């Protein structure tokens, strides 16, 4: 009896000891999380400015839809308190306080008293005064780079992850994006040189017809999927004449402006273009293919299927 009782007491002691150890471990993890949230982080932005946040922000304002999508992807929906009227994804973003469109209301941003404002390099010229007003109020403002390639998007996601104490989530997102891009690159290797298509991307319809040249996301996408950009010798977003497009004679026309394929077919000068004769005119989601956020990979996949359905479907 005494032996049995001794065994029970020892067992109970070990259980209590283990519980104490678990509590201590839990306390350590909680303390580590708290310390991580309170640790100041400094990251250089698109202006070359060193932007510091003293602790993980509890209130974030995003001044660009792509930034907003990154914030959501990192699980910071509750922390996001202000966006622009141009934000449309995910649907719940429409419930957020709006602080302007391309023209930002600095007073409204400041009134929200955010811990971090995420701006964008594409609006640096027109929003310099707005940025200064916000920073003069003591609010950290980080300007992300105006990405024109996938690597810059990866970097942006990583930087926002650092500023918001979501580094693990950012790394996971980037890893998944890179894996999806690599899968497409591998399939592109299967395309024979003689089967590579010449692609015309139309980002603005007639009469002001614009396309995408080198140094743009769309140009990189065309290369990744194993095709040729017929405007690849041009620089950036460029306006070309209808006669020039006829001369380039693309095999496929991809539109990003929700254009009507019949309107393109009915352009008198375009009747002899291969893409028009063979009815190879496809529209893709402009937000997915042009917005430098997590969904840019979905845009790449959509673009690949539009040009080479037999390879990527």
mmCIF file with all atom_site columns, N, CA, C and O in Angstrom, residues 9-63:
data_model
loop_
_atom_site.group_PDB
_atom_site.id
_atom_site.type_symbol
_atom_site.label_atom_id
_atom_site.label_alt_id
_atom_site.label_comp_id
_atom_site.label_asym_id
_atom_site.label_entity_id
_atom_site.label_seq_id
_atom_site.pdbx_PDB_ins_code
_atom_site.Cartn_x
_atom_site.Cartn_y
_atom_site.Cartn_z
_atom_site.occupancy
_atom_site.B_iso_or_equiv
_atom_site.pdbx_formal_charge
_atom_site.auth_seq_id
_atom_site.auth_comp_id
_atom_site.auth_asym_id
_atom_site.auth_atom_id
_atom_site.pdbx_PDB_model_num
ATOM 1   N N  . UNK A 1 9  ? 2.205  9.631  -5.522  1.00 0.00 ? 9  UNK A N  1
ATOM 2   C CA . UNK A 1 9  ? 2.715  10.957 -5.152  1.00 0.00 ? 9  UNK A CA 1
ATOM 3   C C  . UNK A 1 9  ? 3.783  11.418 -6.133  1.00 0.00 ? 9  UNK A C  1
ATOM 4   O O  . UNK A 1 9  ? 3.803  12.565 -6.573  1.00 0.00 ? 9  UNK A O  1
ATOM 5   N N  . UNK A 1 10 ? 4.688  10.488 -6.509  1.00 0.00 ? 10 UNK A N  1
ATOM 6   C CA . UNK A 1 10 ? 5.741  10.816 -7.476  1.00 0.00 ? 10 UNK A CA 1
ATOM 7   C C  . UNK A 1 10 ? 5.133  11.210 -8.820  1.00 0.00 ? 10 UNK A C  1
ATOM 8   O O  . UNK A 1 10 ? 5.547  12.186 -9.459  1.00 0.00 ? 10 UNK A O  1
ATOM 9   N N  . UNK A 1 11 ? 4.117  10.450 -9.256  1.00 0.00 ? 11 UNK A N  1
ATOM 10  C CA . UNK A 1 11 ? 3.468  10.735 -10.534 1.00 0.00 ? 11 UNK A CA 1
ATOM 11  C C  . UNK A 1 11 ? 2.812  12.101 -10.518 1.00 0.00 ? 11 UNK A C  1
ATOM 12  O O  . UNK A 1 11 ? 2.917  12.871 -11.478 1.00 0.00 ? 11 UNK A O  1
ATOM 13  N N  . UNK A 1 12 ? 2.142  12.410 -9.389  1.00 0.00 ? 12 UNK A N  1
ATOM 14  C CA . UNK A 1 12 ? 1.470  13.713 -9.272  1.00 0.00 ? 12 UNK A CA 1
ATOM 15  C C  . UNK A 1 12 ? 2.496  14.836 -9.297  1.00 0.00 ? 12 UNK A C  1
ATOM 16  O O  . UNK A 1 12 ? 2.281  15.893 -9.912  1.00 0.00 ? 12 UNK A O  1
ATOM 17  N N  . UNK A 1 13 ? 3.628  14.613 -8.653  1.00 0.00 ? 13 UNK A N  1
ATOM 18  C CA . UNK A 1 13 ? 4.697  15.614 -8.618  1.00 0.00 ? 13 UNK A CA 1
ATOM 19  C C  . UNK A 1 13 ? 5.224  15.903 -10.024 1.00 0.00 ? 13 UNK A C  1
ATOM 20  O O  . UNK A 1 13 ? 5.441  17.045 -10.412 1.00 0.00 ? 13 UNK A O  1
ATOM 21  N N  . UNK A 1 14 ? 5.393  14.816 -10.821 1.00 0.00 ? 14 UNK A N  1
ATOM 22  C CA . UNK A 1 14 ? 5.894  14.974 -12.184 1.00 0.00 ? 14 UNK A CA 1
ATOM 23  C C  . UNK A 1 14 ? 4.901  15.734 -13.056 1.00 0.00 ? 14 UNK A C  1
ATOM 24  O O  . UNK A 1 14 ? 5.284  16.548 -13.899 1.00 0.00 ? 14 UNK A O  1
ATOM 25  N N  . UNK A 1 15 ? 3.594  15.465 -12.853 1.00 0.00 ? 15 UNK A N  1
ATOM 26  C CA . UNK A 1 15 ? 2.551  16.166 -13.611 1.00 0.00 ? 15 UNK A CA 1
ATOM 27  C C  . UNK A 1 15 ? 2.586  17.652 -13.310 1.00 0.00 ? 15 UNK A C  1
ATOM 28  O O  . UNK A 1 15 ? 2.540  18.499 -14.196 1.00 0.00 ? 15 UNK A O  1
ATOM 29  N N  . UNK A 1 16 ? 2.687  17.980 -12.000 1.00 0.00 ? 16 UNK A N  1
ATOM 30  C CA . UNK A 1 16 ? 2.727  19.387 -11.590 1.00 0.00 ? 16 UNK A CA 1
ATOM 31  C C  . UNK A 1 16 ? 3.963  20.069 -12.155 1.00 0.00 ? 16 UNK A C  1
ATOM 32  O O  . UNK A 1 16 ? 3.913  21.193 -12.651 1.00 0.00 ? 16 UNK A O  1
ATOM 33  N N  . UNK A 1 17 ? 5.090  19.353 -12.100 1.00 0.00 ? 17 UNK A N  1
ATOM 34  C CA . UNK A 1 17 ? 6.345  19.898 -12.616 1.00 0.00 ? 17 UNK A CA 1
ATOM 35  C C  . UNK A 1 17 ? 6.248  20.178 -14.105 1.00 0.00 ? 17 UNK A C  1
ATOM 36  O O  . UNK A 1 17 ? 6.684  21.219 -14.596 1.00 0.00 ? 17 UNK A O  1
ATOM 37  N N  . UNK A 1 18 ? 5.627  19.240 -14.855 1.00 0.00 ? 18 UNK A N  1
ATOM 38  C CA . UNK A 1 18 ? 5.461  19.411 -16.302 1.00 0.00 ? 18 UNK A CA 1
ATOM 39  C C  . UNK A 1 18 ? 4.560  20.592 -16.597 1.00 0.00 ? 18 UNK A C  1
ATOM 40  O O  . UNK A 1 18 ? 4.807  21.375 -17.520 1.00 0.00 ? 18 UNK A O  1
ATOM 41  N N  . UNK A 1 19 ? 3.494  20.720 -15.801 1.00 0.00 ? 19 UNK A N  1
ATOM 42  C CA . UNK A 1 19 ? 2.557  21.834 -15.993 1.00 0.00 ? 19 UNK A CA 1
ATOM 43  C C  . UNK A 1 19 ? 3.254  23.162 -15.760 1.00 0.00 ? 19 UNK A C  1
ATOM 44  O O  . UNK A 1 19 ? 3.053  24.128 -16.502 1.00 0.00 ? 19 UNK A O  1
ATOM 45  N N  . UNK A 1 20 ? 4.096  23.199 -14.719 1.00 0.00 ? 20 UNK A N  1
ATOM 46  C CA . UNK A 1 20 ? 4.844  24.426 -14.431 1.00 0.00 ? 20 UNK A CA 1
ATOM 47  C C  . UNK A 1 20 ? 5.785  24.765 -15.584 1.00 0.00 ? 20 UNK A C  1
ATOM 48  O O  . UNK A 1 20 ? 5.937  25.917 -15.971 1.00 0.00 ? 20 UNK A O  1
ATOM 49  N N  . UNK A 1 21 ? 6.402  23.696 -16.120 1.00 0.00 ? 21 UNK A N  1
ATOM 50  C CA . UNK A 1 21 ? 7.314  23.902 -17.240 1.00 0.00 ? 21 UNK A CA 1
ATOM 51  C C  . UNK A 1 21 ? 6.583  24.446 -18.445 1.00 0.00 ? 21 UNK A C  1
ATOM 52  O O  . UNK A 1 21 ? 7.063  25.336 -19.136 1.00 0.00 ? 21 UNK A O  1
ATOM 53  N N  . UNK A 1 22 ? 5.368  23.890 -18.707 1.00 0.00 ? 22 UNK A N  1
ATOM 54  C CA . UNK A 1 22 ? 4.576  24.358 -19.844 1.00 0.00 ? 22 UNK A CA 1
ATOM 55  C C  . UNK A 1 22 ? 4.163  25.800 -19.650 1.00 0.00 ? 22 UNK A C  1
ATOM 56  O O  . UNK A 1 22 ? 4.171  26.602 -20.579 1.00 0.00 ? 22 UNK A O  1
ATOM 57  N N  . UNK A 1 23 ? 3.802  26.130 -18.392 1.00 0.00 ? 23 UNK A N  1
ATOM 58  C CA . UNK A 1 23 ? 3.408  27.510 -18.091 1.00 0.00 ? 23 UNK A CA 1
ATOM 59  C C  . UNK A 1 23 ? 4.568  28.459 -18.307 1.00 0.00 ? 23 UNK A C  1
ATOM 60  O O  . UNK A 1 23 ? 4.417  29.534 -18.886 1.00 0.00 ? 23 UNK A O  1
ATOM 61  N N  . UNK A 1 24 ? 5.751  28.018 -17.835 1.00 0.00 ? 24 UNK A N  1
ATOM 62  C CA . UNK A 1 24 ? 6.947  28.845 -18.013 1.00 0.00 ? 24 UNK A CA 1
ATOM 63  C C  . UNK A 1 24 ? 7.245  29.055 -19.486 1.00 0.00 ? 24 UNK A C  1
ATOM 64  O O  . UNK A 1 24 ? 7.589  30.154 -19.916 1.00 0.00 ? 24 UNK A O  1
ATOM 65  N N  . UNK A 1 25 ? 7.098  27.952 -20.264 1.00 0.00 ? 25 UNK A N  1
ATOM 66  C CA . UNK A 1 25 ? 7.374  28.038 -21.692 1.00 0.00 ? 25 UNK A CA 1
ATOM 67  C C  . UNK A 1 25 ? 6.382  28.971 -22.372 1.00 0.00 ? 25 UNK A C  1
ATOM 68  O O  . UNK A 1 25 ? 6.742  29.789 -23.220 1.00 0.00 ? 25 UNK A O  1
ATOM 69  N N  . UNK A 1 26 ? 5.099  28.841 -21.962 1.00 0.00 ? 26 UNK A N  1
ATOM 70  C CA . UNK A 1 26 ? 4.067  29.716 -22.520 1.00 0.00 ? 26 UNK A CA 1
ATOM 71  C C  . UNK A 1 26 ? 4.337  31.162 -22.172 1.00 0.00 ? 26 UNK A C  1
ATOM 72  O O  . UNK A 1 26 ? 4.162  32.059 -22.991 1.00 0.00 ? 26 UNK A O  1
ATOM 73  N N  . UNK A 1 27 ? 4.798  31.387 -20.935 1.00 0.00 ? 27 UNK A N  1
ATOM 74  C CA . UNK A 1 27 ? 5.112  32.749 -20.504 1.00 0.00 ? 27 UNK A CA 1
ATOM 75  C C  . UNK A 1 27 ? 6.268  33.316 -21.319 1.00 0.00 ? 27 UNK A C  1
ATOM 76  O O  . UNK A 1 27 ? 6.271  34.489 -21.701 1.00 0.00 ? 27 UNK A O  1
ATOM 77  N N  . UNK A 1 28 ? 7.265  32.445 -21.574 1.00 0.00 ? 28 UNK A N  1
ATOM 78  C CA . UNK A 1 28 ? 8.414  32.880 -22.374 1.00 0.00 ? 28 UNK A CA 1
ATOM 79  C C  . UNK A 1 28 ? 7.978  33.274 -23.777 1.00 0.00 ? 28 UNK A C  1
ATOM 80  O O  . UNK A 1 28 ? 8.404  34.292 -24.315 1.00 0.00 ? 28 UNK A O  1
ATOM 81  N N  . UNK A 1 29 ? 7.092  32.437 -24.397 1.00 0.00 ? 29 UNK A N  1
ATOM 82  C CA . UNK A 1 29 ? 6.630  32.729 -25.741 1.00 0.00 ? 29 UNK A CA 1
ATOM 83  C C  . UNK A 1 29 ? 5.833  34.024 -25.775 1.00 0.00 ? 29 UNK A C  1
ATOM 84  O O  . UNK A 1 29 ? 5.983  34.830 -26.688 1.00 0.00 ? 29 UNK A O  1
ATOM 85  N N  . UNK A 1 30 ? 4.982  34.225 -24.750 1.00 0.00 ? 30 UNK A N  1
ATOM 86  C CA . UNK A 1 30 ? 4.198  35.451 -24.677 1.00 0.00 ? 30 UNK A CA 1
ATOM 87  C C  . UNK A 1 30 ? 5.114  36.657 -24.536 1.00 0.00 ? 30 UNK A C  1
ATOM 88  O O  . UNK A 1 30 ? 4.916  37.689 -25.174 1.00 0.00 ? 30 UNK A O  1
ATOM 89  N N  . UNK A 1 31 ? 6.140  36.514 -23.698 1.00 0.00 ? 31 UNK A N  1
ATOM 90  C CA . UNK A 1 31 ? 7.080  37.605 -23.473 1.00 0.00 ? 31 UNK A CA 1
ATOM 91  C C  . UNK A 1 31 ? 7.883  37.901 -24.737 1.00 0.00 ? 31 UNK A C  1
ATOM 92  O O  . UNK A 1 31 ? 8.109  39.057 -25.087 1.00 0.00 ? 31 UNK A O  1
ATOM 93  N N  . UNK A 1 32 ? 8.261  36.835 -25.460 1.00 0.00 ? 32 UNK A N  1
ATOM 94  C CA . UNK A 1 32 ? 9.007  37.019 -26.702 1.00 0.00 ? 32 UNK A CA 1
ATOM 95  C C  . UNK A 1 32 ? 8.160  37.740 -27.746 1.00 0.00 ? 32 UNK A C  1
ATOM 96  O O  . UNK A 1 32 ? 8.634  38.628 -28.450 1.00 0.00 ? 32 UNK A O  1
ATOM 97  N N  . UNK A 1 33 ? 6.871  37.359 -27.822 1.00 0.00 ? 33 UNK A N  1
ATOM 98  C CA . UNK A 1 33 ? 5.955  38.014 -28.760 1.00 0.00 ? 33 UNK A CA 1
ATOM 99  C C  . UNK A 1 33 ? 5.801  39.478 -28.404 1.00 0.00 ? 33 UNK A C  1
ATOM 100 O O  . UNK A 1 33 ? 5.831  40.361 -29.267 1.00 0.00 ? 33 UNK A O  1
ATOM 101 N N  . UNK A 1 34 ? 5.659  39.759 -27.096 1.00 0.00 ? 34 UNK A N  1
ATOM 102 C CA . UNK A 1 34 ? 5.507  41.132 -26.633 1.00 0.00 ? 34 UNK A CA 1
ATOM 103 C C  . UNK A 1 34 ? 6.745  41.955 -26.964 1.00 0.00 ? 34 UNK A C  1
ATOM 104 O O  . UNK A 1 34 ? 6.654  43.074 -27.462 1.00 0.00 ? 34 UNK A O  1
ATOM 105 N N  . UNK A 1 35 ? 7.924  41.354 -26.726 1.00 0.00 ? 35 UNK A N  1
ATOM 106 C CA . UNK A 1 35 ? 9.164  42.057 -27.020 1.00 0.00 ? 35 UNK A CA 1
ATOM 107 C C  . UNK A 1 35 ? 9.288  42.331 -28.517 1.00 0.00 ? 35 UNK A C  1
ATOM 108 O O  . UNK A 1 35 ? 9.725  43.397 -28.938 1.00 0.00 ? 35 UNK A O  1
ATOM 109 N N  . UNK A 1 36 ? 8.868  41.331 -29.328 1.00 0.00 ? 36 UNK A N  1
ATOM 110 C CA . UNK A 1 36 ? 8.940  41.486 -30.769 1.00 0.00 ? 36 UNK A CA 1
ATOM 111 C C  . UNK A 1 36 ? 8.047  42.624 -31.241 1.00 0.00 ? 36 UNK A C  1
ATOM 112 O O  . UNK A 1 36 ? 8.404  43.400 -32.119 1.00 0.00 ? 36 UNK A O  1
ATOM 113 N N  . UNK A 1 37 ? 6.835  42.730 -30.630 1.00 0.00 ? 37 UNK A N  1
ATOM 114 C CA . UNK A 1 37 ? 5.898  43.773 -31.009 1.00 0.00 ? 37 UNK A CA 1
ATOM 115 C C  . UNK A 1 37 ? 6.405  45.152 -30.598 1.00 0.00 ? 37 UNK A C  1
ATOM 116 O O  . UNK A 1 37 ? 6.104  46.151 -31.232 1.00 0.00 ? 37 UNK A O  1
ATOM 117 N N  . UNK A 1 38 ? 7.180  45.203 -29.514 1.00 0.00 ? 38 UNK A N  1
ATOM 118 C CA . UNK A 1 38 ? 7.638  46.483 -28.994 1.00 0.00 ? 38 UNK A CA 1
ATOM 119 C C  . UNK A 1 38 ? 8.970  46.927 -29.599 1.00 0.00 ? 38 UNK A C  1
ATOM 120 O O  . UNK A 1 38 ? 9.391  48.051 -29.400 1.00 0.00 ? 38 UNK A O  1
ATOM 121 N N  . UNK A 1 39 ? 9.603  46.051 -30.356 1.00 0.00 ? 39 UNK A N  1
ATOM 122 C CA . UNK A 1 39 ? 10.913 46.364 -30.905 1.00 0.00 ? 39 UNK A CA 1
ATOM 123 C C  . UNK A 1 39 ? 10.803 47.298 -32.107 1.00 0.00 ? 39 UNK A C  1
ATOM 124 O O  . UNK A 1 39 ? 10.017 47.074 -33.028 1.00 0.00 ? 39 UNK A O  1
ATOM 125 N N  . UNK A 1 40 ? 11.562 48.368 -32.109 1.00 0.00 ? 40 UNK A N  1
ATOM 126 C CA . UNK A 1 40 ? 11.552 49.328 -33.213 1.00 0.00 ? 40 UNK A CA 1
ATOM 127 C C  . UNK A 1 40 ? 12.159 48.694 -34.457 1.00 0.00 ? 40 UNK A C  1
ATOM 128 O O  . UNK A 1 40 ? 13.115 47.921 -34.382 1.00 0.00 ? 40 UNK A O  1
ATOM 129 N N  . UNK A 1 41 ? 11.575 49.012 -35.616 1.00 0.00 ? 41 UNK A N  1
ATOM 130 C CA . UNK A 1 41 ? 12.048 48.490 -36.897 1.00 0.00 ? 41 UNK A CA 1
ATOM 131 C C  . UNK A 1 41 ? 12.276 49.658 -37.850 1.00 0.00 ? 41 UNK A C  1
ATOM 132 O O  . UNK A 1 41 ? 11.447 50.569 -37.933 1.00 0.00 ? 41 UNK A O  1
ATOM 133 N N  . UNK A 1 42 ? 13.392 49.630 -38.556 1.00 0.00 ? 42 UNK A N  1
ATOM 134 C CA . UNK A 1 42 ? 13.710 50.678 -39.523 1.00 0.00 ? 42 UNK A CA 1
ATOM 135 C C  . UNK A 1 42 ? 13.938 50.058 -40.895 1.00 0.00 ? 42 UNK A C  1
ATOM 136 O O  . UNK A 1 42 ? 14.710 49.111 -41.035 1.00 0.00 ? 42 UNK A O  1
ATOM 137 N N  . UNK A 1 43 ? 13.258 50.595 -41.909 1.00 0.00 ? 43 UNK A N  1
ATOM 138 C CA . UNK A 1 43 ? 13.377 50.097 -43.277 1.00 0.00 ? 43 UNK A CA 1
ATOM 139 C C  . UNK A 1 43 ? 13.503 51.295 -44.226 1.00 0.00 ? 43 UNK A C  1
ATOM 140 O O  . UNK A 1 43 ? 12.811 52.299 -44.058 1.00 0.00 ? 43 UNK A O  1
ATOM 141 N N  . UNK A 1 44 ? 14.378 51.192 -45.231 1.00 0.00 ? 44 UNK A N  1
ATOM 142 C CA . UNK A 1 44 ? 14.552 52.269 -46.210 1.00 0.00 ? 44 UNK A CA 1
ATOM 143 C C  . UNK A 1 44 ? 13.467 52.171 -47.272 1.00 0.00 ? 44 UNK A C  1
ATOM 144 O O  . UNK A 1 44 ? 13.207 51.094 -47.804 1.00 0.00 ? 44 UNK A O  1
ATOM 145 N N  . UNK A 1 45 ? 12.817 53.310 -47.580 1.00 0.00 ? 45 UNK A N  1
ATOM 146 C CA . UNK A 1 45 ? 11.726 53.293 -48.551 1.00 0.00 ? 45 UNK A CA 1
ATOM 147 C C  . UNK A 1 45 ? 12.164 53.762 -49.938 1.00 0.00 ? 45 UNK A C  1
ATOM 148 O O  . UNK A 1 45 ? 13.359 53.961 -50.189 1.00 0.00 ? 45 UNK A O  1
ATOM 149 N N  . UNK A 1 46 ? 11.193 53.959 -50.834 1.00 0.00 ? 46 UNK A N  1
ATOM 150 C CA . UNK A 1 46 ? 11.486 54.311 -52.228 1.00 0.00 ? 46 UNK A CA 1
ATOM 151 C C  . UNK A 1 46 ? 12.171 55.662 -52.364 1.00 0.00 ? 46 UNK A C  1
ATOM 152 O O  . UNK A 1 46 ? 12.836 55.927 -53.369 1.00 0.00 ? 46 UNK A O  1
ATOM 153 N N  . UNK A 1 47 ? 12.028 56.517 -51.369 1.00 0.00 ? 47 UNK A N  1
ATOM 154 C CA . UNK A 1 47 ? 12.673 57.842 -51.404 1.00 0.00 ? 47 UNK A CA 1
ATOM 155 C C  . UNK A 1 47 ? 14.105 57.790 -50.903 1.00 0.00 ? 47 UNK A C  1
ATOM 156 O O  . UNK A 1 47 ? 14.822 58.790 -50.950 1.00 0.00 ? 47 UNK A O  1
ATOM 157 N N  . UNK A 1 48 ? 14.476 56.623 -50.362 1.00 0.00 ? 48 UNK A N  1
ATOM 158 C CA . UNK A 1 48 ? 15.788 56.507 -49.731 1.00 0.00 ? 48 UNK A CA 1
ATOM 159 C C  . UNK A 1 48 ? 15.742 56.937 -48.282 1.00 0.00 ? 48 UNK A C  1
ATOM 160 O O  . UNK A 1 48 ? 16.790 57.046 -47.626 1.00 0.00 ? 48 UNK A O  1
ATOM 161 N N  . UNK A 1 49 ? 14.525 57.169 -47.765 1.00 0.00 ? 49 UNK A N  1
ATOM 162 C CA . UNK A 1 49 ? 14.357 57.594 -46.377 1.00 0.00 ? 49 UNK A CA 1
ATOM 163 C C  . UNK A 1 49 ? 14.333 56.383 -45.444 1.00 0.00 ? 49 UNK A C  1
ATOM 164 O O  . UNK A 1 49 ? 13.743 55.341 -45.760 1.00 0.00 ? 49 UNK A O  1
ATOM 165 N N  . UNK A 1 50 ? 14.963 56.531 -44.275 1.00 0.00 ? 50 UNK A N  1
ATOM 166 C CA . UNK A 1 50 ? 14.908 55.494 -43.248 1.00 0.00 ? 50 UNK A CA 1
ATOM 167 C C  . UNK A 1 50 ? 13.637 55.714 -42.429 1.00 0.00 ? 50 UNK A C  1
ATOM 168 O O  . UNK A 1 50 ? 13.506 56.702 -41.704 1.00 0.00 ? 50 UNK A O  1
ATOM 169 N N  . UNK A 1 51 ? 12.683 54.808 -42.565 1.00 0.00 ? 51 UNK A N  1
ATOM 170 C CA . UNK A 1 51 ? 11.397 54.928 -41.873 1.00 0.00 ? 51 UNK A CA 1
ATOM 171 C C  . UNK A 1 51 ? 11.379 53.972 -40.686 1.00 0.00 ? 51 UNK A C  1
ATOM 172 O O  . UNK A 1 51 ? 11.636 52.777 -40.839 1.00 0.00 ? 51 UNK A O  1
ATOM 173 N N  . UNK A 1 52 ? 11.075 54.507 -39.503 1.00 0.00 ? 52 UNK A N  1
ATOM 174 C CA . UNK A 1 52 ? 11.092 53.710 -38.276 1.00 0.00 ? 52 UNK A CA 1
ATOM 175 C C  . UNK A 1 52 ? 9.701  53.631 -37.663 1.00 0.00 ? 52 UNK A C  1
ATOM 176 O O  . UNK A 1 52 ? 9.000  54.640 -37.546 1.00 0.00 ? 52 UNK A O  1
ATOM 177 N N  . UNK A 1 53 ? 9.301  52.417 -37.296 1.00 0.00 ? 53 UNK A N  1
ATOM 178 C CA . UNK A 1 53 ? 8.095  52.228 -36.487 1.00 0.00 ? 53 UNK A CA 1
ATOM 179 C C  . UNK A 1 53 ? 8.559  51.677 -35.141 1.00 0.00 ? 53 UNK A C  1
ATOM 180 O O  . UNK A 1 53 ? 9.367  50.757 -35.082 1.00 0.00 ? 53 UNK A O  1
ATOM 181 N N  . UNK A 1 54 ? 8.068  52.276 -34.064 1.00 0.00 ? 54 UNK A N  1
ATOM 182 C CA . UNK A 1 54 ? 8.538  51.915 -32.722 1.00 0.00 ? 54 UNK A CA 1
ATOM 183 C C  . UNK A 1 54 ? 8.028  50.567 -32.262 1.00 0.00 ? 54 UNK A C  1
ATOM 184 O O  . UNK A 1 54 ? 8.657  49.897 -31.454 1.00 0.00 ? 54 UNK A O  1
ATOM 185 N N  . UNK A 1 55 ? 6.852  50.164 -32.758 1.00 0.00 ? 55 UNK A N  1
ATOM 186 C CA . UNK A 1 55 ? 6.294  48.858 -32.420 1.00 0.00 ? 55 UNK A CA 1
ATOM 187 C C  . UNK A 1 55 ? 5.330  48.433 -33.522 1.00 0.00 ? 55 UNK A C  1
ATOM 188 O O  . UNK A 1 55 ? 5.015  49.235 -34.415 1.00 0.00 ? 55 UNK A O  1
ATOM 189 N N  . UNK A 1 56 ? 4.883  47.187 -33.487 1.00 0.00 ? 56 UNK A N  1
ATOM 190 C CA . UNK A 1 56 ? 3.971  46.700 -34.526 1.00 0.00 ? 56 UNK A CA 1
ATOM 191 C C  . UNK A 1 56 ? 2.741  47.594 -34.579 1.00 0.00 ? 56 UNK A C  1
ATOM 192 O O  . UNK A 1 56 ? 2.066  47.786 -33.577 1.00 0.00 ? 56 UNK A O  1
ATOM 193 N N  . UNK A 1 57 ? 2.451  48.196 -35.741 1.00 0.00 ? 57 UNK A N  1
ATOM 194 C CA . UNK A 1 57 ? 1.337  49.139 -35.840 1.00 0.00 ? 57 UNK A CA 1
ATOM 195 C C  . UNK A 1 57 ? -0.022 48.494 -35.592 1.00 0.00 ? 57 UNK A C  1
ATOM 196 O O  . UNK A 1 57 ? -0.302 47.401 -36.082 1.00 0.00 ? 57 UNK A O  1
ATOM 197 N N  . UNK A 1 58 ? -0.847 49.204 -34.841 1.00 0.00 ? 58 UNK A N  1
ATOM 198 C CA . UNK A 1 58 ? -2.211 48.748 -34.566 1.00 0.00 ? 58 UNK A CA 1
ATOM 199 C C  . UNK A 1 58 ? -3.214 49.420 -35.503 1.00 0.00 ? 58 UNK A C  1
ATOM 200 O O  . UNK A 1 58 ? -4.341 48.960 -35.649 1.00 0.00 ? 58 UNK A O  1
ATOM 201 N N  . UNK A 1 59 ? -2.782 50.536 -36.115 1.00 0.00 ? 59 UNK A N  1
ATOM 202 C CA . UNK A 1 59 ? -3.653 51.262 -37.039 1.00 0.00 ? 59 UNK A CA 1
ATOM 203 C C  . UNK A 1 59 ? -2.855 51.635 -38.295 1.00 0.00 ? 59 UNK A C  1
ATOM 204 O O  . UNK A 1 59 ? -1.862 52.350 -38.207 1.00 0.00 ? 59 UNK A O  1
ATOM 205 N N  . UNK A 1 60 ? -3.308 51.118 -39.444 1.00 0.00 ? 60 UNK A N  1
ATOM 206 C CA . UNK A 1 60 ? -2.599 51.310 -40.704 1.00 0.00 ? 60 UNK A CA 1
ATOM 207 C C  . UNK A 1 60 ? -3.507 51.984 -41.724 1.00 0.00 ? 60 UNK A C  1
ATOM 208 O O  . UNK A 1 60 ? -4.692 51.643 -41.837 1.00 0.00 ? 60 UNK A O  1
ATOM 209 N N  . UNK A 1 61 ? -2.962 52.932 -42.479 1.00 0.00 ? 61 UNK A N  1
ATOM 210 C CA . UNK A 1 61 ? -3.662 53.545 -43.608 1.00 0.00 ? 61 UNK A CA 1
ATOM 211 C C  . UNK A 1 61 ? -2.887 53.215 -44.881 1.00 0.00 ? 61 UNK A C  1
ATOM 212 O O  . UNK A 1 61 ? -1.665 53.393 -44.922 1.00 0.00 ? 61 UNK A O  1
ATOM 213 N N  . UNK A 1 62 ? -3.590 52.732 -45.897 1.00 0.00 ? 62 UNK A N  1
ATOM 214 C CA . UNK A 1 62 ? -2.966 52.402 -47.178 1.00 0.00 ? 62 UNK A CA 1
ATOM 215 C C  . UNK A 1 62 ? -3.447 53.383 -48.248 1.00 0.00 ? 62 UNK A C  1
ATOM 216 O O  . UNK A 1 62 ? -4.647 53.618 -48.386 1.00 0.00 ? 62 UNK A O  1
ATOM 217 N N  . UNK A 1 63 ? -2.502 53.930 -49.000 1.00 0.00 ? 63 UNK A N  1
ATOM 218 C CA . UNK A 1 63 ? -2.830 54.917 -50.027 1.00 0.00 ? 63 UNK A CA 1
ATOM 219 C C  . UNK A 1 63 ? -2.760 54.350 -51.444 1.00 0.00 ? 63 UNK A C  1
ATOM 220 O O  . UNK A 1 63 ? -2.750 55.113 -52.405 1.00 0.00 ? 63 UNK A O  1
#
